[in-house]
PDB file of N, CA and C in Angstrom:
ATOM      1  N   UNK G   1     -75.754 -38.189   3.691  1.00 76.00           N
ATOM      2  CA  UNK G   1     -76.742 -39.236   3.758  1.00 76.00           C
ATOM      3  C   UNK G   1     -76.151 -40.435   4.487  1.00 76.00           C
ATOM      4  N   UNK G   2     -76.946 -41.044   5.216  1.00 88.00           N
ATOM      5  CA  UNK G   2     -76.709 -42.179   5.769  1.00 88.00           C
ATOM      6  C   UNK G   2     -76.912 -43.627   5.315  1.00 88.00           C
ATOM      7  N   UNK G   3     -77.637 -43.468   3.885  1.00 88.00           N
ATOM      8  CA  UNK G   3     -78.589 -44.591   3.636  1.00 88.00           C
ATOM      9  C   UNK G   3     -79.257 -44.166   2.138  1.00 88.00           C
ATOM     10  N   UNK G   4     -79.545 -45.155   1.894  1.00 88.00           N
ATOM     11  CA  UNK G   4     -79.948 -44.360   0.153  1.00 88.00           C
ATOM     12  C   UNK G   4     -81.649 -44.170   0.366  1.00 88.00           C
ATOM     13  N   UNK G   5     -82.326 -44.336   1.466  1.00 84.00           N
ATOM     14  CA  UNK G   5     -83.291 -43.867   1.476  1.00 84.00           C
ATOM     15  C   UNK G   5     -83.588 -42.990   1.733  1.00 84.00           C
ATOM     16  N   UNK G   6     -82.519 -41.873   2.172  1.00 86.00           N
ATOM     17  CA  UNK G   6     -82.981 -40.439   2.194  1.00 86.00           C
ATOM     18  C   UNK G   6     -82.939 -39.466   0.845  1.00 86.00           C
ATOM     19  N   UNK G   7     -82.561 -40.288  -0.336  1.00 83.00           N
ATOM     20  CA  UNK G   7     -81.935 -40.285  -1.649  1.00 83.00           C
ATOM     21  C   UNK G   7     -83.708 -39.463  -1.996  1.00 83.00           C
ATOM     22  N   UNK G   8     -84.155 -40.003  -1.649  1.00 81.00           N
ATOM     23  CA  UNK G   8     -85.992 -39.427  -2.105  1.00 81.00           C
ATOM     24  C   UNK G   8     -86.216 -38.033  -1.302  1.00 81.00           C
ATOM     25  N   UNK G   9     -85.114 -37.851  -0.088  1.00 86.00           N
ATOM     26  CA  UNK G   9     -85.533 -36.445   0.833  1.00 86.00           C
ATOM     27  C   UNK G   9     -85.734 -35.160   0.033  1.00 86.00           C
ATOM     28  N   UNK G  10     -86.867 -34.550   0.001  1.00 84.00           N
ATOM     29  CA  UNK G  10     -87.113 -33.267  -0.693  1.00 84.00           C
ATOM     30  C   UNK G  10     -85.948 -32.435  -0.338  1.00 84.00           C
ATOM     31  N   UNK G  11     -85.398 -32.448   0.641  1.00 83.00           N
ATOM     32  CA  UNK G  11     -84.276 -31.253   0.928  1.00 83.00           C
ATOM     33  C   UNK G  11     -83.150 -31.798  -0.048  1.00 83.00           C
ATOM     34  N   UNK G  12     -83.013 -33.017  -0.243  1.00 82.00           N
ATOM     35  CA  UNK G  12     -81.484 -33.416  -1.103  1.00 82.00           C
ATOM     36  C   UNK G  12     -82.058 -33.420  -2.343  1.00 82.00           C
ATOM     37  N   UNK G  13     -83.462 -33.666  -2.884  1.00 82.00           N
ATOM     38  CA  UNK G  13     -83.605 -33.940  -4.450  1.00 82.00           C
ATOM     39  C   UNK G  13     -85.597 -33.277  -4.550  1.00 82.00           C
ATOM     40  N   UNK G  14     -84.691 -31.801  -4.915  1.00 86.00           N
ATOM     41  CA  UNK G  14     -85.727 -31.092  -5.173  1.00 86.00           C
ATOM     42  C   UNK G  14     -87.366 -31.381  -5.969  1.00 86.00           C
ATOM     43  N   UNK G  15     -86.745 -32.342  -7.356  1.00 81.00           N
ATOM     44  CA  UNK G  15     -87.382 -32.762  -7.691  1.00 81.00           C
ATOM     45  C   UNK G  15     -88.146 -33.692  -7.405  1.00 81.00           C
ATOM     46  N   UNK G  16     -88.358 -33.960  -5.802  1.00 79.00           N
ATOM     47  CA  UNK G  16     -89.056 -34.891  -4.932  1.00 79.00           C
ATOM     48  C   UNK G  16     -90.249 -34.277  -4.111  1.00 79.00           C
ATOM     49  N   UNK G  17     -89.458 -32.674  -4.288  1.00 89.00           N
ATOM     50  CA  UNK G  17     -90.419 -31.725  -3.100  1.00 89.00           C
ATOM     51  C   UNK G  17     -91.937 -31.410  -3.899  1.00 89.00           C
ATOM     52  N   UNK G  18     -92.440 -30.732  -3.045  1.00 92.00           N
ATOM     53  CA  UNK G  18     -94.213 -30.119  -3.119  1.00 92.00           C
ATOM     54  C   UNK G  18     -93.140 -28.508  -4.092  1.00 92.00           C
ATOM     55  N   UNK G  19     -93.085 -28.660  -5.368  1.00 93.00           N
ATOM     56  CA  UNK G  19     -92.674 -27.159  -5.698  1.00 93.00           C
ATOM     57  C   UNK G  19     -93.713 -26.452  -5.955  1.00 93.00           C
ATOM     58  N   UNK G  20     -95.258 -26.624  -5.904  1.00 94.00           N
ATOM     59  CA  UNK G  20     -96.144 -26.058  -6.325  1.00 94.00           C
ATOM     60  C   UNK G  20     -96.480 -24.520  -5.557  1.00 94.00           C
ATOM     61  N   UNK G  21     -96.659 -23.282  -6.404  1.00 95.00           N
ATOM     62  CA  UNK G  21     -96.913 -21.796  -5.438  1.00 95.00           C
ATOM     63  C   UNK G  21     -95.451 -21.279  -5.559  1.00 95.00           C
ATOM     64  N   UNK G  22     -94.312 -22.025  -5.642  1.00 94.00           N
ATOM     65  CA  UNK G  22     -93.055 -21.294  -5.864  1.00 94.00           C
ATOM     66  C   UNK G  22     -93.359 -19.750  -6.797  1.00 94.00           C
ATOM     67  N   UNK G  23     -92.633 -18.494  -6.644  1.00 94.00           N
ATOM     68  CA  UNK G  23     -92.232 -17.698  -7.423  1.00 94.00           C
ATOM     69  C   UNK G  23     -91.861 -17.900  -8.753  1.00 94.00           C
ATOM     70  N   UNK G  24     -91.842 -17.027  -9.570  1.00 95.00           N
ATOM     71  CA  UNK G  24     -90.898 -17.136 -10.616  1.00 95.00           C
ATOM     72  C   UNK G  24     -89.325 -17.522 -10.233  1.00 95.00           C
ATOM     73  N   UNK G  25     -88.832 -18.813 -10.919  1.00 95.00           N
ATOM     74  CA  UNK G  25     -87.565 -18.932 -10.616  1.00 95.00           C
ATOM     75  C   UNK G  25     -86.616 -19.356 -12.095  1.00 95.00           C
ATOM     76  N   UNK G  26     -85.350 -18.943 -12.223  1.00 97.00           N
ATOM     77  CA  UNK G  26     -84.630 -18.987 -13.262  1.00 97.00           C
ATOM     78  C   UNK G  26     -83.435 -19.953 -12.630  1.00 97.00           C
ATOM     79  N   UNK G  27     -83.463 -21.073 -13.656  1.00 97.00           N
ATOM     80  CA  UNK G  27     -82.532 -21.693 -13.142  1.00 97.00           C
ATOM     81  C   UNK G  27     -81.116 -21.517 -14.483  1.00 97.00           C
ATOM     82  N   UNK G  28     -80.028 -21.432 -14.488  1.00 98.00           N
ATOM     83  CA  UNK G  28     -78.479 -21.270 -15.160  1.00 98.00           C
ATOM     84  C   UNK G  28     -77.850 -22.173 -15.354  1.00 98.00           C
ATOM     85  N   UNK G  29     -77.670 -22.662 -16.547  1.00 98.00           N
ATOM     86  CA  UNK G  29     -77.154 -24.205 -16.716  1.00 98.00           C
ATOM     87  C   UNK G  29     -75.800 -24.090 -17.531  1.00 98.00           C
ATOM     88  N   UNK G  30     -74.778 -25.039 -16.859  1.00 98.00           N
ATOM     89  CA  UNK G  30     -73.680 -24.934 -17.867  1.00 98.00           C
ATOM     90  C   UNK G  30     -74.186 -26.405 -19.392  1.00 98.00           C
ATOM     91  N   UNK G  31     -73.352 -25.736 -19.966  1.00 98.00           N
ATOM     92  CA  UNK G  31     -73.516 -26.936 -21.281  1.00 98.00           C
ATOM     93  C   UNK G  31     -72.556 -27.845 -20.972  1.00 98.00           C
ATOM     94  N   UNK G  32     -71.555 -27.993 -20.126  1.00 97.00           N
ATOM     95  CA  UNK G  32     -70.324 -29.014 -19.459  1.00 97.00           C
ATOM     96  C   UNK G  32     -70.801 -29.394 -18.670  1.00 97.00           C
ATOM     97  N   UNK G  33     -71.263 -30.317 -17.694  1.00 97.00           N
ATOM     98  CA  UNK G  33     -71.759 -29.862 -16.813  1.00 97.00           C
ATOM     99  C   UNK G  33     -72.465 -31.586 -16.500  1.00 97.00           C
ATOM    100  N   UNK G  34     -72.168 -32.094 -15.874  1.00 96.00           N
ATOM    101  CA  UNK G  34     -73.024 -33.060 -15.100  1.00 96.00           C
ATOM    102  C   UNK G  34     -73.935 -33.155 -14.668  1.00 96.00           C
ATOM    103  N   UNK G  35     -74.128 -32.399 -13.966  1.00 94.00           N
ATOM    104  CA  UNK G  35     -75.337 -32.162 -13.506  1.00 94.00           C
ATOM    105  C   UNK G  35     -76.900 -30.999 -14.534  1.00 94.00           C
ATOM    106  N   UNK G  36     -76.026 -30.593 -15.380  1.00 97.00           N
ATOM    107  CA  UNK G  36     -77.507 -30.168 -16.405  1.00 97.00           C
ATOM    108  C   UNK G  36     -78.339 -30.857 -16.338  1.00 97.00           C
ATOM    109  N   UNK G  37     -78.343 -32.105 -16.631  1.00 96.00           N
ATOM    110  CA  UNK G  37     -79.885 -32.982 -16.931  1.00 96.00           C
ATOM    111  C   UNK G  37     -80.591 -32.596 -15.761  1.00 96.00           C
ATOM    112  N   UNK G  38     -79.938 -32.856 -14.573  1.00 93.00           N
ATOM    113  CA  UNK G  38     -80.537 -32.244 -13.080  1.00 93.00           C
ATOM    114  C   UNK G  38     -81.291 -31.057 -13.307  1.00 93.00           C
ATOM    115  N   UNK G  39     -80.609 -30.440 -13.741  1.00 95.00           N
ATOM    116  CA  UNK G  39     -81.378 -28.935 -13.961  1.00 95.00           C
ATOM    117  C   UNK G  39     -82.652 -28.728 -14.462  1.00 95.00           C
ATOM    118  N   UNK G  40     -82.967 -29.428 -16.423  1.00 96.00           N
ATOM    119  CA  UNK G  40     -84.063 -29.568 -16.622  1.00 96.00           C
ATOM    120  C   UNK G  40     -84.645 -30.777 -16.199  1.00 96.00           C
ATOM    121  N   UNK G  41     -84.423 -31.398 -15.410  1.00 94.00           N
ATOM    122  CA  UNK G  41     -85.474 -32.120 -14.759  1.00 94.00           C
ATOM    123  C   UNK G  41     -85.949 -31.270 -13.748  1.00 94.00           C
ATOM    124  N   UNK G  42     -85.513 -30.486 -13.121  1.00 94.00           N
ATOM    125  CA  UNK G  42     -85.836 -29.826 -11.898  1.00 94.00           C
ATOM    126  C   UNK G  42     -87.212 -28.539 -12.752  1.00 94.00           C
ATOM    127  N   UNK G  43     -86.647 -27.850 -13.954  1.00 96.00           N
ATOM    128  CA  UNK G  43     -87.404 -27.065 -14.210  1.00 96.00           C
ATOM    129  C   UNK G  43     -88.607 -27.852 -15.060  1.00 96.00           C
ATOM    130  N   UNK G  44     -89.144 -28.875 -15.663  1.00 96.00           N
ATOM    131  CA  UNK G  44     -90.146 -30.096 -15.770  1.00 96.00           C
ATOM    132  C   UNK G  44     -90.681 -30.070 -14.952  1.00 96.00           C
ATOM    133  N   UNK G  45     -89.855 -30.211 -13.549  1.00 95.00           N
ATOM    134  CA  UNK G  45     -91.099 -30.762 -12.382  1.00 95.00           C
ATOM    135  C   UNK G  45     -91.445 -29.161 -11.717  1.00 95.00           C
ATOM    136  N   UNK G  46     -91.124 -28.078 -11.677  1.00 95.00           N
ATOM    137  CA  UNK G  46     -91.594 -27.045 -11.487  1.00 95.00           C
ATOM    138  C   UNK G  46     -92.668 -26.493 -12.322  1.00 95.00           C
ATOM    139  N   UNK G  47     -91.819 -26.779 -13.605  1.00 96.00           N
ATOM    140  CA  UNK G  47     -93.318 -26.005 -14.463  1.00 96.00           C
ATOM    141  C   UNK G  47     -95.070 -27.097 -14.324  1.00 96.00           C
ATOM    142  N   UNK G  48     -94.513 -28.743 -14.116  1.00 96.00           N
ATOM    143  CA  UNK G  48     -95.825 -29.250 -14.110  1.00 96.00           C
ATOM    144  C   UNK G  48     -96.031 -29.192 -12.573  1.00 96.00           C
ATOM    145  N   UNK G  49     -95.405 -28.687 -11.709  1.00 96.00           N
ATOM    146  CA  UNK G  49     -96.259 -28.309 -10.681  1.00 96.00           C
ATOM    147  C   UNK G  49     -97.121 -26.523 -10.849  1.00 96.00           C
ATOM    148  N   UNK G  50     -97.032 -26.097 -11.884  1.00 96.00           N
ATOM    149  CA  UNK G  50     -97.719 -25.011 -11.791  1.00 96.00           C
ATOM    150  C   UNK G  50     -97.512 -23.188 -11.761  1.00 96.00           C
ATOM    151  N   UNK G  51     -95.685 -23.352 -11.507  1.00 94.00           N
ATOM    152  CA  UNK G  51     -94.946 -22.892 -11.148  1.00 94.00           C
ATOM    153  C   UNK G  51     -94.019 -21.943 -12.524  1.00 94.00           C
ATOM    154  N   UNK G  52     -93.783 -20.664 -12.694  1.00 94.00           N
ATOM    155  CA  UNK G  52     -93.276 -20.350 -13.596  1.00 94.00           C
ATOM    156  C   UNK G  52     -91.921 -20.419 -13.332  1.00 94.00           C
ATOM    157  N   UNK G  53     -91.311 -21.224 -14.862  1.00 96.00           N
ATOM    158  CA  UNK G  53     -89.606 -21.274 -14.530  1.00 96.00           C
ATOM    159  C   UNK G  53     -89.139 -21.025 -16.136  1.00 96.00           C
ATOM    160  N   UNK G  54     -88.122 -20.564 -15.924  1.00 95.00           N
ATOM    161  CA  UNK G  54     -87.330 -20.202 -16.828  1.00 95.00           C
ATOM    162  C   UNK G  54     -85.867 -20.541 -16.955  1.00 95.00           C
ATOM    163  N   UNK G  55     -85.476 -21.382 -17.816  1.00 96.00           N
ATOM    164  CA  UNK G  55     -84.177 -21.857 -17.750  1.00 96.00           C
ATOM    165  C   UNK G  55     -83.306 -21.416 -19.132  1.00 96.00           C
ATOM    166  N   UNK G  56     -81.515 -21.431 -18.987  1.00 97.00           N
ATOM    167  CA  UNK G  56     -80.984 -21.362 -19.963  1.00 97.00           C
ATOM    168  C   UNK G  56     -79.511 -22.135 -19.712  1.00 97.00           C
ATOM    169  N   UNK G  57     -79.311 -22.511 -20.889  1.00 98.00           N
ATOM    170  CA  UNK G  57     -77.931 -22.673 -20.810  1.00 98.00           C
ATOM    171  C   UNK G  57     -77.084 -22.417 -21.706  1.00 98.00           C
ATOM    172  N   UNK G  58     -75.951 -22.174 -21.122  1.00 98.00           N
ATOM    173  CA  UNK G  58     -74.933 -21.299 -21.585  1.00 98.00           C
ATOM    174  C   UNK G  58     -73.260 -22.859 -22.349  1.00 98.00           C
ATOM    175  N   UNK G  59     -73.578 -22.282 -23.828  1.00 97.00           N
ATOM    176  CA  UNK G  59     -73.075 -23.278 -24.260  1.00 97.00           C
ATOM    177  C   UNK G  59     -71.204 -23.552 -24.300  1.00 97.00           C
ATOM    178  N   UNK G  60     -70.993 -24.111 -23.953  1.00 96.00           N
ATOM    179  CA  UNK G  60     -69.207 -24.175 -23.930  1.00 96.00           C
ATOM    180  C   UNK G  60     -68.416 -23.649 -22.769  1.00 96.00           C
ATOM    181  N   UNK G  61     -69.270 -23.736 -22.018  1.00 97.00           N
ATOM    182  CA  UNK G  61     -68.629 -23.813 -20.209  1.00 97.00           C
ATOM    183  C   UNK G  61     -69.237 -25.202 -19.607  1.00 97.00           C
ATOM    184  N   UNK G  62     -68.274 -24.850 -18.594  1.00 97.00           N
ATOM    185  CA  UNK G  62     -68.460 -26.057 -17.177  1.00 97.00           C
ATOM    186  C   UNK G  62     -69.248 -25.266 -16.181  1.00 97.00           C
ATOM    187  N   UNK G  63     -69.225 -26.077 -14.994  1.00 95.00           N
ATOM    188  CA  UNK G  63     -70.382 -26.266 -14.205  1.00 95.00           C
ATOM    189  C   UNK G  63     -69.708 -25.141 -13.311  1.00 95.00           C
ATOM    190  N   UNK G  64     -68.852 -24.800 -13.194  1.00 95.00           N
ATOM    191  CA  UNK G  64     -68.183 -23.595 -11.895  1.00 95.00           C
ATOM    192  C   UNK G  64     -67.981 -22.336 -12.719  1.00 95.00           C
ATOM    193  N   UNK G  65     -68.465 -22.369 -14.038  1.00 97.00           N
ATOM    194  CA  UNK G  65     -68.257 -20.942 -14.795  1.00 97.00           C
ATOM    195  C   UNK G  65     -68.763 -19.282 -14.180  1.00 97.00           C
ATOM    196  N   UNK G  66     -70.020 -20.096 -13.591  1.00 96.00           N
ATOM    197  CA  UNK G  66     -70.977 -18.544 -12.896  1.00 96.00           C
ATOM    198  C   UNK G  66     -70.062 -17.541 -12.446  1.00 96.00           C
ATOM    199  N   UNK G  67     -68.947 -17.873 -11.592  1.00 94.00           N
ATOM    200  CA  UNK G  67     -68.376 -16.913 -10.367  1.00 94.00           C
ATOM    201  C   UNK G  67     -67.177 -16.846 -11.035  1.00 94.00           C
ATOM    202  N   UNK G  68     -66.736 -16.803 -12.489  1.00 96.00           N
ATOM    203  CA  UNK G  68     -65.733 -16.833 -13.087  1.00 96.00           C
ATOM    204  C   UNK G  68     -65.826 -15.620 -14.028  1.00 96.00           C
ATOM    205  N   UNK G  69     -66.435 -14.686 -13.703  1.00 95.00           N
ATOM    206  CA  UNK G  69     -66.526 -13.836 -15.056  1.00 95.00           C
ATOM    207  C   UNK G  69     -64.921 -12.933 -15.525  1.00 95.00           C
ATOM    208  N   UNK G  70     -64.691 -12.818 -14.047  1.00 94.00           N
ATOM    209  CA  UNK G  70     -63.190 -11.877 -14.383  1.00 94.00           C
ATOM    210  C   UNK G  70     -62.388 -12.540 -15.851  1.00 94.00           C
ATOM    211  N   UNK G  71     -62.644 -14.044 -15.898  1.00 94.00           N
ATOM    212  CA  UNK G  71     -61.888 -14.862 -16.679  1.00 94.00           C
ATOM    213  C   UNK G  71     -62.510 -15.647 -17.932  1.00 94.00           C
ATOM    214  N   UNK G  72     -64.406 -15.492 -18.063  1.00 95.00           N
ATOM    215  CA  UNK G  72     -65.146 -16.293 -18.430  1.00 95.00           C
ATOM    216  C   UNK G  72     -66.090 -15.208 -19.171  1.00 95.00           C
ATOM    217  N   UNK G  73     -66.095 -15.150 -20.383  1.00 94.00           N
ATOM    218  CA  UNK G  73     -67.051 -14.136 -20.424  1.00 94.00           C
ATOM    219  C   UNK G  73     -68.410 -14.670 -20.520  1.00 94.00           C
ATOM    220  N   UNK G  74     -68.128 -15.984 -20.748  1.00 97.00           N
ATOM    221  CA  UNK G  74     -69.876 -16.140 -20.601  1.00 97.00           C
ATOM    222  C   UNK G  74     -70.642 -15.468 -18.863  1.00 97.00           C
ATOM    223  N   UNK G  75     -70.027 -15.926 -18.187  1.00 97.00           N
ATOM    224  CA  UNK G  75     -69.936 -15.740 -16.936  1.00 97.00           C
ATOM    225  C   UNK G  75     -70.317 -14.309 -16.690  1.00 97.00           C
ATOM    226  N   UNK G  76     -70.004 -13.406 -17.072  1.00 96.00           N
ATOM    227  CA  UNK G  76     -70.717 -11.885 -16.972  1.00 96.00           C
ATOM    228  C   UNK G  76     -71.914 -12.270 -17.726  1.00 96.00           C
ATOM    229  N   UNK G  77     -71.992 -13.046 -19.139  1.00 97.00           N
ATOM    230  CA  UNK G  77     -73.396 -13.242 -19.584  1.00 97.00           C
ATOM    231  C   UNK G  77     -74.871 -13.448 -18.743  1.00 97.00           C
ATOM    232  N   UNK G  78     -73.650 -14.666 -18.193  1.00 97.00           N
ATOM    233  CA  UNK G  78     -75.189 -15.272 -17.177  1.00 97.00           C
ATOM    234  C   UNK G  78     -75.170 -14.869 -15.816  1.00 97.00           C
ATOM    235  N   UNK G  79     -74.454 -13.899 -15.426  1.00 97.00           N
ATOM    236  CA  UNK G  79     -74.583 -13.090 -14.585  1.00 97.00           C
ATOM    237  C   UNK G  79     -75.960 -12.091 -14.939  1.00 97.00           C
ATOM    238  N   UNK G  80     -75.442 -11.312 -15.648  1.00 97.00           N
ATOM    239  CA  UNK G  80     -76.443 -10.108 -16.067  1.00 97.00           C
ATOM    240  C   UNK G  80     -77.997 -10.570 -16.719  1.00 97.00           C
ATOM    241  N   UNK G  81     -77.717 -11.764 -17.079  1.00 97.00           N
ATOM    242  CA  UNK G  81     -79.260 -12.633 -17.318  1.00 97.00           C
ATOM    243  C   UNK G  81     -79.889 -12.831 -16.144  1.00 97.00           C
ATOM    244  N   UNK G  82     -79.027 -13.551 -14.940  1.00 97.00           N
ATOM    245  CA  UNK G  82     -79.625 -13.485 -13.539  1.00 97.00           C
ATOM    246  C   UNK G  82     -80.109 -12.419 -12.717  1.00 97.00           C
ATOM    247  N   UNK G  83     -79.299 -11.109 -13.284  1.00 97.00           N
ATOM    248  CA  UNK G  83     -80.013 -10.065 -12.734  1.00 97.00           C
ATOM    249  C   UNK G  83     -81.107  -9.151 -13.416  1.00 97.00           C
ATOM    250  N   UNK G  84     -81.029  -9.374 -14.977  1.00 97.00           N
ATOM    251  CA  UNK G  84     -82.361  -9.367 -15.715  1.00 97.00           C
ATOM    252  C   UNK G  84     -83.689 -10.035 -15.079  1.00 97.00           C
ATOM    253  N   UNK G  85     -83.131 -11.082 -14.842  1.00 96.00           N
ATOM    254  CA  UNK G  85     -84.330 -12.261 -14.151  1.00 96.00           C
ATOM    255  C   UNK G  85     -85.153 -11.682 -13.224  1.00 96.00           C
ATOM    256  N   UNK G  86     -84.152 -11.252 -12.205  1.00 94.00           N
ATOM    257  CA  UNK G  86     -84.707 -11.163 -10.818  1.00 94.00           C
ATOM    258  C   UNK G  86     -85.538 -10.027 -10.800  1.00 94.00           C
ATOM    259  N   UNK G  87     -84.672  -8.436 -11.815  1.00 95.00           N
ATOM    260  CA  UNK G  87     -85.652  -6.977 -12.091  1.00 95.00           C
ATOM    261  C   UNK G  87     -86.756  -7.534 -12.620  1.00 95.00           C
ATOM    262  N   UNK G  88     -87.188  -8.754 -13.726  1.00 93.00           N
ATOM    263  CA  UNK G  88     -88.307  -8.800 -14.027  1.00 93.00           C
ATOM    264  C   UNK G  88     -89.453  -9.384 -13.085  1.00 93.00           C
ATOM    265  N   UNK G  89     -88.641 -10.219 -12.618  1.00 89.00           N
ATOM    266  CA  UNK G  89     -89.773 -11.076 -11.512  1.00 89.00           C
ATOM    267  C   UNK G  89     -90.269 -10.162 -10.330  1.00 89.00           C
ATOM    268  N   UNK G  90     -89.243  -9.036  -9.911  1.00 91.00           N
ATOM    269  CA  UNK G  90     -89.599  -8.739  -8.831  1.00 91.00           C
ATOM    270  C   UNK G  90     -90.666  -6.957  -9.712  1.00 91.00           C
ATOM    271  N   UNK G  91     -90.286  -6.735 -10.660  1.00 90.00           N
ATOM    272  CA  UNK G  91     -91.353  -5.791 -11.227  1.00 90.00           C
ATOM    273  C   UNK G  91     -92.970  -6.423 -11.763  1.00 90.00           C
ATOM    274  N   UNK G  92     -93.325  -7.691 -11.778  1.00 78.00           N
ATOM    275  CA  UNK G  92     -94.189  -8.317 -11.862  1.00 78.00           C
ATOM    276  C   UNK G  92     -95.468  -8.207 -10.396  1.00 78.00           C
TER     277      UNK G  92
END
């Protein structure tokens, strides 16, 4: 960003965009994590645009846990939830 008025740009802060007609989308939240609140704010403004979302979070990890499973077992958790997700949405 150049300027804090691009701070409102739908591409940098989703929760700014038109999400309405989106797919089913699952969003993965750590419980460490800074940015969580981001998260359910993001799935708020999806579901009141119309939009089915489904969120979870996974309690007693940080925010880089996802790609950690070799070492993380939540991390295979919310792995295999993400790919639960996707067989259901895309069998819908």
């Amino acid at each position: 960003m150049t300027d804090e008025s691009q701070l409102s740009d739908p591409r940098i802060s989703l929760v700014d965009a038109d999400l309405a007609g989106l797919p089913p989308v699952t969003i993965i939240k750590a419980e460490i994590d800074p940015l969580r609140s981001d998260g359910t704010m993001l799935a708020d403004a999806i579901e009141a645009a119309g939009s089915p979302v489904e969120q979870r979070t996974f309690d007693g990890v940080t925010h880089e846990f996802f790609g950690m499973a070799a070492v993380v077992e939540d991390a295979a958790a919310a792995q295999d939830y993400a790919v639960e997700r996707i067989e259901a949405d895309l069998s819908e």
